[in-house]
């Protein structure tokens, strides 16, 4: 008789909030009850040692490989989901987010849905969305100073003084201006930093890149949406007095001297988000941003 393969699921969480600790302990308990092996990163296992006996979980990269994972359950806000995406990028493992933060736009479910979420994941009752990501390269005087990536956005920002930048698309100049910074975002990131800077909300299924000036001193200071195969460049002009800084998803930082050029394009690698709720994106938008929908007279679906 052939033995059934061992099922393993990654749990990504943190100990900063009491509800995250209790949700993690509960998730480990439920997985083990169903003969599913909970897996933590080495850092998370050490962090949760006061609350979870290490013997109750395996360690990613020690006891289990990424290819062994069936799914990842992420307990936290969008920052925790971005951390999970950093761990899992390029793998086939889908991410299921349970929101313990504020807006939690990347999360699929809320804390009160934890039991339902775990049951759905255990029964494999979900679909998988592949989200576009960005490849990012920073150069200075012909030398590469950083190669990285982003799921939400890459931002080029001032350190102390306003930046003078020149932007380009597909190897051609677009415009130059003084600003606090420039954000290049994916549709996933259109509801994050880019949204705060005045960019449009872009449905996740749209394949596109966004370039958004931050507080630009220019007549043409509107966001630009390009095709997914475009390459966007942001150059900190050499005459800048102060340096800039590049952030990718608010997690990976690179110092940018005057004259640095940041090149952004679509990556071949995607991040996979599991969806348990079949509601359209418009409903998620209404729910997360508490949009007023009174007076809606349309047909064919709910307003909220």
XYZ file of C-alpha atoms in Angstrom:
304
model
C 0.000 0.000 0.000
C 1.452 3.353 -1.064
C 1.853 5.837 1.765
C 0.213 9.235 1.222
C 2.731 12.052 0.741
C 3.354 14.307 3.722
C 1.513 17.610 3.468
C 3.446 20.678 4.612
C 2.244 24.270 4.942
C 4.281 27.346 5.738
C 3.053 29.735 8.424
C 4.379 33.300 8.325
C 3.509 35.489 11.305
C 4.994 37.719 14.016
C 4.830 38.231 17.779
C 4.251 42.007 17.782
C 0.529 41.647 18.502
C -1.251 39.279 20.867
C -3.820 38.260 18.243
C -1.026 37.232 15.861
C 0.475 34.963 18.514
C -2.859 33.334 19.340
C -3.734 32.929 15.644
C -0.371 31.260 14.976
C -0.734 28.835 17.880
C -4.278 28.012 16.729
C -3.175 27.465 13.132
C -0.371 25.105 14.186
C -2.817 23.151 16.339
C -5.384 22.773 13.542
C -2.811 21.725 10.947
C -1.328 19.085 13.240
C -4.814 17.747 14.021
C -5.209 17.109 10.285
C -1.778 15.482 9.965
C -0.380 18.472 8.094
C 3.152 19.546 9.065
C 3.440 23.247 10.009
C 6.643 24.857 8.721
C 8.199 28.119 9.925
C 11.201 30.076 8.779
C 14.170 29.737 11.113
C 13.722 33.305 12.388
C 10.004 32.793 13.031
C 10.569 29.533 14.903
C 13.059 31.280 17.180
C 10.667 34.199 17.683
C 7.767 31.899 18.573
C 9.814 29.622 20.862
C 8.182 31.085 24.021
C 4.745 30.210 22.635
C 5.341 27.111 20.491
C 7.583 24.158 21.270
C 10.073 23.922 18.356
C 9.254 20.205 18.017
C 5.741 21.144 16.853
C 7.022 22.733 13.643
C 9.631 22.122 10.953
C 12.105 24.733 9.766
C 12.131 25.911 6.174
C 15.473 25.210 4.544
C 16.434 22.721 7.262
C 13.636 20.156 7.585
C 11.646 21.171 4.495
C 12.345 22.855 1.164
C 10.168 25.435 -0.586
C 9.181 22.811 -3.167
C 7.747 20.686 -0.332
C 5.202 23.367 0.599
C 1.587 23.032 -0.471
C 0.519 26.520 0.629
C 1.503 29.379 2.934
C -0.831 30.829 5.558
C 0.194 34.380 6.429
C -1.105 35.930 9.649
C -0.612 39.698 9.700
C -0.948 42.797 7.572
C 0.341 43.586 4.109
C 3.896 43.907 5.443
C 3.833 40.302 6.635
C 2.468 39.173 3.266
C 5.281 41.053 1.520
C 7.760 39.227 3.763
C 6.190 35.906 2.779
C 6.371 36.905 -0.897
C 10.085 37.574 -0.412
C 10.554 34.036 0.913
C 8.377 32.317 -1.710
C 8.953 34.330 -4.887
C 9.592 32.081 -7.864
C 8.071 29.023 -6.186
C 4.722 27.364 -6.909
C 3.532 27.872 -3.327
C 0.405 30.098 -3.094
C -0.008 32.625 -0.283
C -3.226 32.885 1.748
C -3.333 36.082 3.795
C -5.366 36.507 6.981
C -5.526 40.195 7.834
C -4.482 41.198 11.343
C -3.489 44.731 10.315
C -5.447 47.779 9.190
C -6.486 47.860 5.527
C -4.730 44.610 4.640
C -5.399 44.870 0.922
C -3.312 41.818 -0.002
C -4.998 39.638 2.614
C -7.769 37.338 1.520
C -9.647 36.935 4.805
C -10.072 38.615 8.197
C -9.125 37.280 11.634
C -12.684 36.198 12.442
C -12.564 33.931 9.359
C -9.490 32.028 10.564
C -11.214 28.668 11.113
C -12.990 28.898 7.739
C -9.730 29.896 6.028
C -7.773 26.974 7.450
C -10.530 24.532 6.460
C -10.582 25.881 2.890
C -6.811 25.591 2.581
C -6.826 22.066 3.987
C -9.532 21.077 1.481
C -7.696 22.915 -1.337
C -10.776 25.048 -1.996
C -9.077 28.072 -3.502
C -7.970 29.510 -6.806
C -4.545 31.019 -7.499
C -3.830 34.451 -8.972
C -0.390 35.137 -10.419
C 0.635 38.709 -9.648
C 3.062 40.655 -11.809
C 6.347 41.640 -10.137
C 9.146 44.037 -11.062
C 12.832 43.497 -11.766
C 14.837 46.488 -10.544
C 18.415 47.514 -11.302
C 20.286 50.567 -9.995
C 23.483 51.779 -11.695
C 25.985 54.548 -11.113
C 28.694 55.546 -13.568
C 28.227 52.310 -15.497
C 28.475 50.064 -12.431
C 25.543 48.081 -11.019
C 24.987 48.971 -7.378
C 21.820 46.897 -6.800
C 19.670 44.265 -8.464
C 16.418 43.502 -6.679
C 12.676 43.152 -7.221
C 9.271 44.350 -6.003
C 5.713 43.082 -5.791
C 4.076 46.413 -4.912
C 6.444 49.172 -5.962
C 9.920 50.619 -6.218
C 10.289 54.189 -5.013
C 13.128 56.621 -5.661
C 12.966 59.218 -2.890
C 14.837 62.233 -1.600
C 17.080 61.902 1.442
C 17.334 65.530 2.521
C 16.778 67.886 -0.410
C 14.300 67.708 -3.255
C 15.460 65.547 -6.173
C 15.968 66.587 -9.781
C 15.061 63.547 -11.875
C 14.734 62.589 -15.523
C 12.284 59.847 -16.439
C 12.172 57.682 -19.548
C 10.118 54.905 -21.111
C 11.487 52.263 -23.484
C 14.808 54.003 -23.979
C 13.285 57.385 -24.835
C 13.140 60.480 -22.583
C 9.750 61.361 -21.114
C 10.155 64.362 -18.816
C 12.291 65.829 -16.022
C 11.253 67.674 -12.891
C 12.057 68.418 -9.273
C 10.168 66.230 -6.810
C 10.143 64.378 -3.511
C 10.371 61.140 -5.443
C 8.956 58.789 -8.082
C 7.048 55.540 -7.554
C 6.967 52.748 -10.149
C 4.227 50.308 -9.198
C 2.453 47.153 -10.294
C -1.358 46.832 -10.376
C -1.029 45.048 -7.012
C 0.798 48.093 -5.651
C -1.668 50.579 -7.105
C -3.603 50.473 -3.809
C -0.472 51.004 -1.692
C 2.168 53.772 -1.896
C 1.166 54.698 -5.444
C -2.430 55.262 -4.303
C -1.236 57.656 -1.594
C 0.721 59.567 -4.248
C -2.389 60.031 -6.422
C -2.211 57.069 -8.805
C -5.325 55.348 -10.153
C -6.533 52.072 -8.691
C -5.740 49.332 -11.227
C -7.568 46.002 -11.213
C -5.186 43.096 -10.435
C -5.941 41.377 -13.744
C -4.634 44.339 -15.741
C -1.092 43.870 -17.024
C 0.555 47.286 -16.734
C 3.189 49.391 -14.966
C 2.520 52.722 -13.247
C 4.902 55.659 -12.831
C 3.793 58.207 -10.231
C 5.602 61.462 -9.349
C 5.584 62.457 -5.661
C 5.033 66.195 -5.115
C 6.496 67.090 -8.521
C 7.210 70.733 -9.339
C 6.041 70.487 -12.939
C 3.006 71.204 -15.087
C 3.049 67.596 -16.290
C 2.931 65.818 -12.948
C 0.325 63.159 -13.626
C 0.718 59.390 -13.190
C 1.605 57.442 -16.334
C 0.406 53.910 -17.120
C 2.475 51.876 -19.582
C 2.197 48.444 -21.128
C 3.610 45.449 -19.241
C 6.573 45.063 -21.620
C 7.772 48.648 -21.140
C 10.999 49.568 -19.370
C 10.888 52.621 -17.104
C 13.964 54.578 -16.018
C 14.382 57.167 -13.280
C 17.685 59.060 -13.204
C 18.801 61.242 -10.327
C 20.436 64.038 -12.286
C 24.152 64.616 -11.564
C 23.563 68.217 -10.451
C 21.654 67.054 -7.368
C 23.226 68.307 -4.156
C 22.041 65.436 -1.989
C 21.692 61.703 -2.593
C 18.490 59.734 -2.908
C 17.338 56.381 -1.670
C 15.534 53.488 -3.364
C 13.012 51.332 -1.537
C 11.454 48.127 -2.894
C 8.183 47.216 -1.174
C 9.359 49.340 1.755
C 11.671 46.446 2.716
C 14.832 46.538 0.592
C 16.816 49.790 0.667
C 19.606 51.075 -1.587
C 21.426 54.397 -1.283
C 21.478 56.290 -4.597
C 24.195 58.872 -5.281
C 23.596 61.761 -7.673
C 23.782 60.432 -11.220
C 22.312 57.035 -10.342
C 19.879 55.446 -12.803
C 17.114 53.051 -11.721
C 15.706 50.733 -14.398
C 12.415 48.914 -13.821
C 10.734 46.274 -15.979
C 8.352 43.367 -15.662
C 9.870 40.249 -14.115
C 9.481 36.746 -15.477
C 8.780 35.583 -11.926
C 5.363 36.057 -10.339
C 3.973 35.898 -6.817
C 1.016 33.551 -6.354
C -1.889 34.645 -4.157
C -4.585 32.149 -3.223
C -8.173 33.374 -3.397
C -10.934 31.806 -1.322
C -13.500 34.525 -1.989
C -14.907 34.634 -5.523
C -16.267 38.179 -5.069
C -15.052 40.658 -7.718
C -12.256 43.105 -6.971
C -14.773 45.972 -6.807
C -16.324 44.419 -3.694
C -12.918 44.152 -2.029
C -12.260 47.790 -2.904
C -15.565 48.880 -1.356
C -14.981 46.795 1.771
C -11.348 47.759 2.391
C -11.794 51.498 1.770
C -15.328 51.706 3.215
C -16.563 53.356 0.036
C -20.100 54.803 0.065
C -22.371 52.792 -2.229
C -25.796 53.982 -1.081
C -28.047 54.765 -4.018
C -26.490 52.150 -6.317
C -29.198 51.126 -8.805
C -27.223 48.710 -10.960
C -28.086 45.088 -11.490
C -26.238 41.792 -11.559
C -24.345 41.927 -8.288
C -24.042 43.222 -4.775
C -22.775 46.706 -4.043
C -20.863 45.758 -0.914
